[in-house]
């Protein structure tokens, strides 16, 4: 049985990882010129960042707890936030091509 503190810790980790996955996916979509390039980088590099973040948050800071199974913990703190972050960026946020950015080139004298 998972305690309330462990459940809250896992929810904090999952929420933070969803934010990280969304920002990383957006970063790759803005920086890459091809759709496949951004998808491949988002699906290969973002899980690596999430695993390192999990090791830091659950190991050094002690958030989360023991779910009893490594696969369950991997699903809750890496795969589920990765899928949510990628979906949020693709379906909820506007496409990078649709955003008009202001001209930031100023005359510097």
XYZ file of C-alpha atoms in Angstrom, residues 3 15 19 21 39 43 46 48 62-63 68 77 83 88 91 95 102 106-108:
20
model
C 1.176 6.128 1.763
C 3.606 17.022 -12.756
C 6.125 20.280 -17.643
C 8.375 17.025 -21.430
C 9.766 13.942 -32.945
C 11.231 10.812 -27.993
C 13.391 13.750 -23.254
C 16.854 10.581 -20.712
C 13.527 11.605 -1.295
C 10.263 12.414 -3.083
C 6.548 -2.158 -5.362
C 7.236 9.081 -13.617
C 2.984 11.090 -23.410
C -0.105 18.940 -24.738
C -2.763 19.309 -29.556
C 2.049 25.416 -33.849
C 8.094 40.764 -32.558
C 17.240 47.181 -32.394
C 19.634 49.759 -33.649
C 22.506 49.571 -31.140
